DNA sequence: TACAATCAAATCGTACACGATTCAAATAAA
DNA sequence: TTTATTTGAATCGTGTACGATTTGATTGTA
């Protein structure tokens, strides 16, 4: 039990730090494009699937309305996306990618790919890490479901 | 190259999400104690080694003065720590744990341990994840050193 | 139809997190 | 010594991030 606790302290710290480093790496690449890291994650989601509601976007990113609303507004001001209220259900607001987002996709991803290659991460490392992280993420979410409900 | 990019997108997203889930789990436990997750990480660092300067604390947590100064001030207002300017070098400010931080250490860690056990994480999982995360963290840091310098 | 419950966004208040700037103290150089 | 540089904190502005509350639209039910 004591071992688990101290392991966990190390783990939560390692995740905290690595997330921070990732943030810094992406920030340095994205800054020239006038994008922040979380904003890039939004584009990533929208490049996968365009025309989604705030609700769906929030679910996919694990973000609430308090975070997303002002962030999307900023992205709209900067010409990345467009907000439009649904005609069928006026409660819903859909997000659409703007030209700029399509145009800049290639140069942005190219710059990121360049930067990532400097880190010299192997395919096995990616695989291993993602599998483990997703496992952990799932367990954390299961727990909150069982205790929170 | 294309594979690496899409793998990396998945990875940065997985870390982003898992970090968020960890944050939520700890927040739910720490809230009753009047602590935030980053504040707990500060206590964790100080329980390891007390009487450190802002500078050293920032280095250990990977946080800058712009984050740390207001955070420590809040923790001082709430009675967790005390700030004191060094006599030898008046530029330095040392942080000291207060009684409350010592007193609450045991109940806090106990509650966290309880919550973690619900997630059912194995020793191998901890080990594997931490090793991989630290490897990655190191590579990210090496890169920023070589490009930034 | 009418009214309650529900749902989607927006808003508000608090707390990180970072880069850039400022300021005082300490150290190095002239 | 006097000046120049460096160093450690604090401050400022911008941008997440979250829970709680509010507002307006929709749906369910009497």
Short mmCIF file of C-alpha atoms (C1' of nucleotides) in Angstrom, two decimals:
data_model
loop_
_atom_site.label_atom_id
_atom_site.label_comp_id
_atom_site.label_asym_id
_atom_site.label_seq_id
_atom_site.Cartn_x
_atom_site.Cartn_y
_atom_site.Cartn_z
CA UNK A 1 0.00 0.00 0.00
CA UNK A 2 2.77 2.41 0.88
CA UNK A 3 4.60 1.29 -2.25
CA UNK A 4 1.58 1.95 -4.41
CA UNK A 5 1.19 5.42 -3.02
CA UNK A 6 4.76 6.43 -3.64
CA UNK A 7 4.67 4.85 -7.08
CA UNK A 8 1.58 6.80 -7.80
CA UNK A 9 3.14 10.02 -6.65
CA UNK A 10 5.98 9.40 -9.03
CA UNK A 11 3.59 8.53 -11.82
CA UNK A 12 1.32 11.54 -11.49
CA UNK A 13 4.40 13.68 -11.37
CA UNK A 14 5.90 12.06 -14.47
CA UNK A 15 2.68 12.63 -16.39
CA UNK A 16 2.47 16.20 -15.17
CA UNK A 17 6.02 16.89 -16.31
CA UNK A 18 5.79 15.11 -19.65
CA UNK A 19 2.53 16.85 -20.48
CA UNK A 20 4.30 20.12 -19.72
CA UNK A 21 7.21 19.26 -22.00
CA UNK A 22 4.90 18.29 -24.81
CA UNK A 23 3.13 21.57 -24.34
CA UNK A 24 6.41 23.46 -24.64
CA UNK A 25 7.52 21.58 -27.75
CA UNK A 26 4.25 22.18 -29.55
CA UNK A 27 4.07 25.78 -28.38
CA UNK A 28 7.45 26.56 -29.91
CA UNK A 29 6.31 25.15 -33.25
CA UNK A 30 2.79 26.60 -33.19
CA UNK A 31 3.62 30.11 -32.01
CA UNK A 32 4.64 31.34 -35.51
CA UNK A 33 1.26 30.19 -36.79
CA UNK A 34 -0.56 32.07 -34.04
CA UNK A 35 -1.85 28.89 -32.44
CA UNK A 36 -1.70 27.55 -28.90
CA UNK A 37 -1.33 23.87 -28.06
CA UNK A 38 -4.95 23.33 -26.97
CA UNK A 39 -6.12 25.21 -30.06
CA UNK A 40 -4.06 22.83 -32.18
CA UNK A 41 -5.77 19.90 -30.49
CA UNK A 42 -9.09 21.43 -31.51
CA UNK A 43 -7.92 21.66 -35.12
CA UNK A 44 -6.70 18.08 -34.91
CA UNK A 45 -10.18 16.99 -33.85
CA UNK A 46 -11.85 19.06 -36.57
CA UNK A 47 -9.50 17.84 -39.30
CA UNK A 48 -10.69 14.37 -38.36
CA UNK A 49 -14.35 15.37 -38.42
CA UNK A 50 -15.68 18.78 -39.33
CA UNK A 51 -19.07 20.32 -38.46
CA UNK A 52 -19.48 19.18 -34.89
CA UNK A 53 -21.40 20.78 -32.04
CA UNK A 54 -19.70 22.37 -29.04
CA UNK A 55 -21.04 19.50 -26.98
CA UNK A 56 -19.47 16.82 -29.17
CA UNK A 57 -16.20 18.69 -29.48
CA UNK A 58 -16.05 19.05 -25.71
CA UNK A 59 -16.66 15.36 -25.23
CA UNK A 60 -13.97 14.40 -27.69
CA UNK A 61 -11.42 16.70 -26.07
CA UNK A 62 -12.57 16.09 -22.51
CA UNK A 63 -13.24 19.81 -22.07
CA UNK A 64 -16.19 21.64 -20.57
CA UNK A 65 -18.07 24.61 -21.90
CA UNK A 66 -16.21 26.94 -19.56
CA UNK A 67 -12.99 26.14 -21.38
CA UNK A 68 -14.25 25.62 -24.88
CA UNK A 69 -16.53 28.61 -25.41
CA UNK A 70 -13.88 31.33 -24.96
CA UNK A 71 -11.27 29.23 -26.78
CA UNK A 72 -13.43 28.74 -29.85
CA UNK A 73 -14.32 32.44 -29.80
CA UNK A 74 -10.63 33.30 -29.95
CA UNK A 75 -10.11 30.83 -32.77
CA UNK A 76 -13.01 32.43 -34.64
CA UNK A 77 -11.50 35.90 -34.18
CA UNK A 78 -8.26 34.55 -35.61
CA UNK A 79 -10.02 33.04 -38.62
CA UNK A 80 -9.51 29.34 -37.89
CA UNK A 81 -13.14 28.35 -37.38
CA UNK A 82 -16.69 29.63 -37.67
CA UNK A 83 -19.56 29.21 -35.21
CA UNK A 84 -23.10 28.77 -36.43
CA UNK A 85 -26.28 28.07 -34.52
CA UNK A 86 -28.18 25.04 -35.75
CA UNK A 87 -31.45 25.68 -37.58
CA UNK A 88 -33.05 22.41 -36.45
CA UNK A 89 -32.17 22.76 -32.78
CA UNK A 90 -31.41 26.30 -31.75
CA UNK A 91 -29.68 25.15 -28.59
CA UNK A 92 -26.84 23.64 -30.59
CA UNK A 93 -23.92 25.55 -32.04
CA UNK A 94 -21.88 23.91 -34.78
CA UNK A 95 -18.22 24.57 -35.48
CA UNK A 96 -16.86 24.70 -39.04
CA UNK A 97 -13.28 24.87 -40.23
CA UNK A 98 -12.40 28.02 -42.20
CA UNK A 99 -10.18 28.22 -45.29
CA UNK A 100 -7.19 29.18 -43.20
CA UNK A 101 -7.42 25.95 -41.22
CA UNK A 102 -7.38 23.89 -44.42
CA UNK A 103 -4.65 25.97 -46.02
CA UNK A 104 -2.30 25.86 -43.03
CA UNK A 105 -2.82 22.20 -42.20
CA UNK A 106 0.03 20.96 -44.34
CA UNK A 107 2.73 23.48 -43.28
CA UNK A 108 1.82 23.10 -39.61
CA UNK A 109 1.93 19.32 -39.61
CA UNK A 110 5.15 19.40 -41.59
CA UNK A 111 6.86 21.63 -39.02
CA UNK A 112 5.65 19.43 -36.18
CA UNK A 113 6.88 16.29 -37.90
CA UNK A 114 10.32 17.88 -38.30
CA UNK A 115 10.47 18.80 -34.66
CA UNK A 116 9.32 15.40 -33.50
CA UNK A 117 11.97 13.63 -35.53
CA UNK A 118 14.61 15.43 -33.50
CA UNK A 119 13.38 13.54 -30.45
CA UNK A 120 14.24 10.21 -32.00
CA UNK A 121 11.28 8.26 -30.70
CA UNK A 122 10.88 4.71 -31.96
CA UNK A 123 7.72 3.05 -33.17
CA UNK A 124 7.76 0.61 -30.27
CA UNK A 125 8.01 3.46 -27.83
CA UNK A 126 4.96 5.15 -29.30
CA UNK A 127 3.02 1.96 -29.25
CA UNK A 128 3.98 0.96 -25.76
CA UNK A 129 3.30 4.37 -24.30
CA UNK A 130 -0.02 4.89 -25.99
CA UNK A 131 -1.29 1.49 -25.02
CA UNK A 132 -0.33 2.03 -21.40
CA UNK A 133 -1.68 5.55 -21.27
CA UNK A 134 -4.99 4.52 -22.73
CA UNK A 135 -5.23 1.65 -20.26
CA UNK A 136 -4.57 4.02 -17.39
CA UNK A 137 -6.90 6.68 -18.75
CA UNK A 138 -9.65 4.08 -18.99
CA UNK A 139 -9.13 2.93 -15.42
CA UNK A 140 -9.22 6.49 -14.16
CA UNK A 141 -12.43 7.11 -16.04
CA UNK A 142 -14.02 3.86 -14.85
CA UNK A 143 -13.27 4.81 -11.27
CA UNK A 144 -14.87 8.22 -11.58
CA UNK A 145 -17.92 6.61 -13.13
CA UNK A 146 -18.32 4.10 -10.31
CA UNK A 147 -17.74 6.58 -7.47
CA UNK A 148 -19.36 9.60 -9.09
CA UNK A 149 -22.59 7.83 -10.00
CA UNK B 1 7.21 10.14 -41.61
CA UNK B 2 3.45 10.35 -42.02
CA UNK B 3 3.09 7.45 -39.61
CA UNK B 4 5.22 9.12 -37.02
CA UNK B 5 3.18 12.28 -37.22
CA UNK B 6 -0.13 10.56 -36.73
CA UNK B 7 1.33 8.43 -33.96
CA UNK B 8 2.59 11.56 -32.32
CA UNK B 9 -0.77 13.25 -32.59
CA UNK B 10 -2.31 10.28 -30.86
CA UNK B 11 0.38 10.30 -28.21
CA UNK B 12 0.22 13.99 -27.35
CA UNK B 13 -3.52 13.63 -27.14
CA UNK B 14 -3.30 10.58 -24.88
CA UNK B 15 -0.97 12.41 -22.53
CA UNK B 16 -3.17 15.48 -22.58
CA UNK B 17 -6.20 13.42 -21.67
CA UNK B 18 -4.56 11.25 -19.04
CA UNK B 19 -3.02 14.29 -17.37
CA UNK B 20 -6.50 15.76 -17.27
CA UNK B 21 -7.97 12.63 -15.70
CA UNK B 22 -5.25 12.54 -13.07
CA UNK B 23 -5.99 16.13 -12.31
CA UNK B 24 -9.66 15.34 -11.80
CA UNK B 25 -8.99 12.36 -9.56
CA UNK B 26 -6.62 14.26 -7.31
CA UNK B 27 -8.84 17.33 -7.28
CA UNK B 28 -11.76 15.31 -5.96
CA UNK B 29 -9.64 13.99 -3.11
CA UNK B 30 -7.83 17.23 -2.34
CA UNK B 31 -10.78 19.60 -2.45
CA UNK B 32 -11.95 18.78 1.11
CA UNK B 33 -8.47 19.66 2.35
CA UNK B 34 -8.54 22.99 0.54
CA UNK B 35 -5.75 22.01 -1.82
CA UNK B 36 -5.43 22.05 -5.60
CA UNK B 37 -3.53 19.42 -7.55
CA UNK B 38 -0.50 21.63 -8.36
CA UNK B 39 -0.41 22.73 -4.72
CA UNK B 40 -0.28 19.09 -3.68
CA UNK B 41 2.68 18.57 -6.01
CA UNK B 42 4.40 21.44 -4.19
CA UNK B 43 3.76 19.75 -0.84
CA UNK B 44 5.02 16.48 -2.29
CA UNK B 45 8.27 18.18 -3.23
CA UNK B 46 8.59 19.87 0.16
CA UNK B 47 7.83 16.69 2.10
CA UNK B 48 10.81 15.22 0.27
CA UNK B 49 13.02 18.20 1.02
CA UNK B 50 12.05 21.21 3.10
CA UNK B 51 13.62 24.69 3.12
CA UNK B 52 14.23 25.23 -0.57
CA UNK B 53 14.41 28.45 -2.55
CA UNK B 54 11.78 29.47 -5.09
CA UNK B 55 14.36 28.84 -7.77
CA UNK B 56 15.04 25.25 -6.70
CA UNK B 57 11.37 24.49 -6.18
CA UNK B 58 10.61 25.82 -9.64
CA UNK B 59 13.33 23.68 -11.18
CA UNK B 60 12.10 20.56 -9.43
CA UNK B 61 8.52 21.12 -10.53
CA UNK B 62 9.37 22.47 -13.95
CA UNK B 63 7.51 25.69 -13.16
CA UNK B 64 8.49 29.30 -13.73
CA UNK B 65 8.27 32.20 -11.32
CA UNK B 66 5.14 33.46 -13.03
CA UNK B 67 3.32 30.33 -11.91
CA UNK B 68 5.03 29.67 -8.62
CA UNK B 69 5.02 33.08 -6.95
CA UNK B 70 1.23 33.53 -6.82
CA UNK B 71 0.69 29.86 -6.02
CA UNK B 72 3.03 29.89 -3.04
CA UNK B 73 1.43 33.13 -1.86
CA UNK B 74 -1.95 31.41 -1.83
CA UNK B 75 -0.51 28.45 0.01
CA UNK B 76 0.96 30.82 2.57
CA UNK B 77 -2.42 32.52 3.06
CA UNK B 78 -3.92 29.07 3.64
CA UNK B 79 -1.28 28.16 6.21
CA UNK B 80 0.53 25.40 4.32
CA UNK B 81 3.90 27.10 3.94
CA UNK B 82 5.89 30.15 4.97
CA UNK B 83 8.11 32.38 2.84
CA UNK B 84 11.25 33.92 4.25
CA UNK B 85 13.92 36.00 2.56
CA UNK B 86 17.43 34.64 3.00
CA UNK B 87 19.80 36.57 5.27
CA UNK B 88 22.94 35.58 3.36
CA UNK B 89 21.59 36.40 -0.09
CA UNK B 90 18.69 38.80 -0.03
CA UNK B 91 17.70 37.85 -3.57
CA UNK B 92 16.68 34.38 -2.44
CA UNK B 93 13.39 33.47 -0.80
CA UNK B 94 13.14 30.17 1.06
CA UNK B 95 9.98 28.15 1.51
CA UNK B 96 9.24 26.30 4.76
CA UNK B 97 6.49 23.82 5.56
CA UNK B 98 4.08 24.93 8.29
CA UNK B 99 2.57 22.76 11.04
CA UNK B 100 -0.57 22.22 9.05
CA UNK B 101 1.39 20.64 6.19
CA UNK B 102 3.00 18.15 8.57
CA UNK B 103 -0.23 17.45 10.41
CA UNK B 104 -2.31 16.83 7.30
CA UNK B 105 0.27 14.79 5.44
CA UNK B 106 -0.92 11.44 6.76
CA UNK B 107 -4.69 11.91 6.24
CA UNK B 108 -4.17 13.33 2.77
CA UNK B 109 -1.90 10.54 1.58
CA UNK B 110 -4.23 7.97 3.11
CA UNK B 111 -7.21 9.31 1.20
CA UNK B 112 -5.24 9.36 -2.03
CA UNK B 113 -4.05 5.82 -1.54
CA UNK B 114 -7.64 4.70 -1.02
CA UNK B 115 -8.75 6.38 -4.21
CA UNK B 116 -5.87 5.00 -6.24
CA UNK B 117 -6.59 1.46 -5.17
CA UNK B 118 -10.00 1.73 -6.81
CA UNK B 119 -8.22 2.07 -10.15
CA UNK B 120 -6.66 -1.34 -9.80
CA UNK B 121 -3.29 -0.50 -11.30
CA UNK B 122 -0.62 -3.19 -11.17
CA UNK B 123 3.02 -2.80 -10.19
CA UNK B 124 4.16 -3.69 -13.69
CA UNK B 125 1.90 -1.04 -15.14
CA UNK B 126 3.38 1.60 -12.89
CA UNK B 127 6.86 0.56 -13.72
CA UNK B 128 6.35 0.32 -17.44
CA UNK B 129 4.57 3.64 -17.68
CA UNK B 130 7.03 5.56 -15.55
CA UNK B 131 10.02 4.22 -17.39
CA UNK B 132 8.52 5.11 -20.75
CA UNK B 133 7.36 8.53 -19.63
CA UNK B 134 10.74 9.39 -18.19
CA UNK B 135 12.44 8.26 -21.39
CA UNK B 136 10.13 10.44 -23.43
CA UNK B 137 10.44 13.37 -21.05
CA UNK B 138 14.20 13.15 -21.34
CA UNK B 139 14.11 13.09 -25.13
CA UNK B 140 11.82 16.09 -25.20
CA UNK B 141 14.15 17.95 -22.86
CA UNK B 142 17.26 16.96 -24.81
CA UNK B 143 15.71 18.29 -27.98
CA UNK B 144 14.85 21.65 -26.46
CA UNK B 145 18.38 21.92 -25.15
CA UNK B 146 19.95 21.21 -28.54
CA UNK B 147 17.64 23.50 -30.52
CA UNK B 148 17.18 26.19 -27.91
CA UNK B 149 20.90 26.62 -27.20
"C1'" DT C 1 -52.30 23.77 -24.55
"C1'" DA C 2 -49.50 24.28 -20.47
"C1'" DC C 3 -46.02 23.50 -17.48
"C1'" DA C 4 -42.11 20.97 -15.67
"C1'" DA C 5 -37.87 18.77 -16.60
"C1'" DT C 6 -34.05 18.61 -19.47
"C1'" DC C 7 -30.52 20.11 -22.36
"C1'" DA C 8 -26.89 23.12 -24.82
"C1'" DA C 9 -24.20 27.31 -24.43
"C1'" DA C 10 -22.67 31.16 -22.28
"C1'" DT C 11 -21.03 33.47 -18.21
"C1'" DC C 12 -18.63 34.01 -13.77
"C1'" DG C 13 -15.02 33.30 -10.30
"C1'" DT C 14 -10.83 30.98 -9.03
"C1'" DA C 15 -6.49 28.91 -10.08
"C1'" DC C 16 -2.80 27.44 -12.91
"C1'" DA C 17 0.93 28.20 -16.72
"C1'" DC C 18 3.95 30.70 -19.67
"C1'" DG C 19 6.84 34.41 -21.79
"C1'" DA C 20 8.32 39.07 -21.17
"C1'" DT C 21 9.45 42.76 -18.31
"C1'" DT C 22 10.95 44.97 -14.12
"C1'" DC C 23 13.58 45.59 -9.94
"C1'" DA C 24 16.80 44.92 -6.35
"C1'" DA C 25 20.74 42.44 -4.77
"C1'" DA C 26 25.09 40.31 -5.73
"C1'" DT C 27 29.11 39.52 -8.42
"C1'" DA C 28 32.52 40.60 -11.97
"C1'" DA C 29 35.22 43.82 -14.68
"C1'" DA C 30 37.39 48.07 -15.65
"C1'" DT D 1 35.73 52.14 -6.19
"C1'" DT D 2 32.62 52.57 -9.96
"C1'" DT D 3 30.30 50.52 -13.42
"C1'" DA D 4 28.45 46.50 -15.94
"C1'" DT D 5 26.52 42.07 -15.89
"C1'" DT D 6 24.14 38.50 -13.92
"C1'" DT D 7 20.82 36.51 -10.90
"C1'" DG D 8 16.36 35.56 -8.18
"C1'" DA D 9 11.65 37.14 -7.45
"C1'" DA D 10 7.81 39.67 -8.46
"C1'" DT D 11 4.61 41.53 -11.80
"C1'" DC D 12 1.88 41.75 -16.06
"C1'" DG D 13 -0.86 40.07 -20.01
"C1'" DT D 14 -2.80 36.19 -22.39
"C1'" DG D 15 -4.75 31.73 -22.50
"C1'" DT D 16 -6.31 27.53 -20.68
"C1'" DA D 17 -9.22 24.68 -17.18
"C1'" DC D 18 -12.88 23.72 -13.94
"C1'" DG D 19 -17.25 23.92 -11.17
"C1'" DA D 20 -21.41 26.57 -10.51
"C1'" DT D 21 -24.92 29.42 -12.17
"C1'" DT D 22 -27.82 31.42 -15.75
"C1'" DT D 23 -30.45 31.72 -19.99
"C1'" DG D 24 -32.95 30.12 -23.71
"C1'" DA D 25 -34.70 26.25 -26.46
"C1'" DT D 26 -36.74 21.63 -26.54
"C1'" DT D 27 -39.06 17.72 -24.96
"C1'" DG D 28 -42.14 15.07 -21.94
"C1'" DT D 29 -46.24 14.76 -19.66
"C1'" DA D 30 -50.60 16.01 -17.61
#
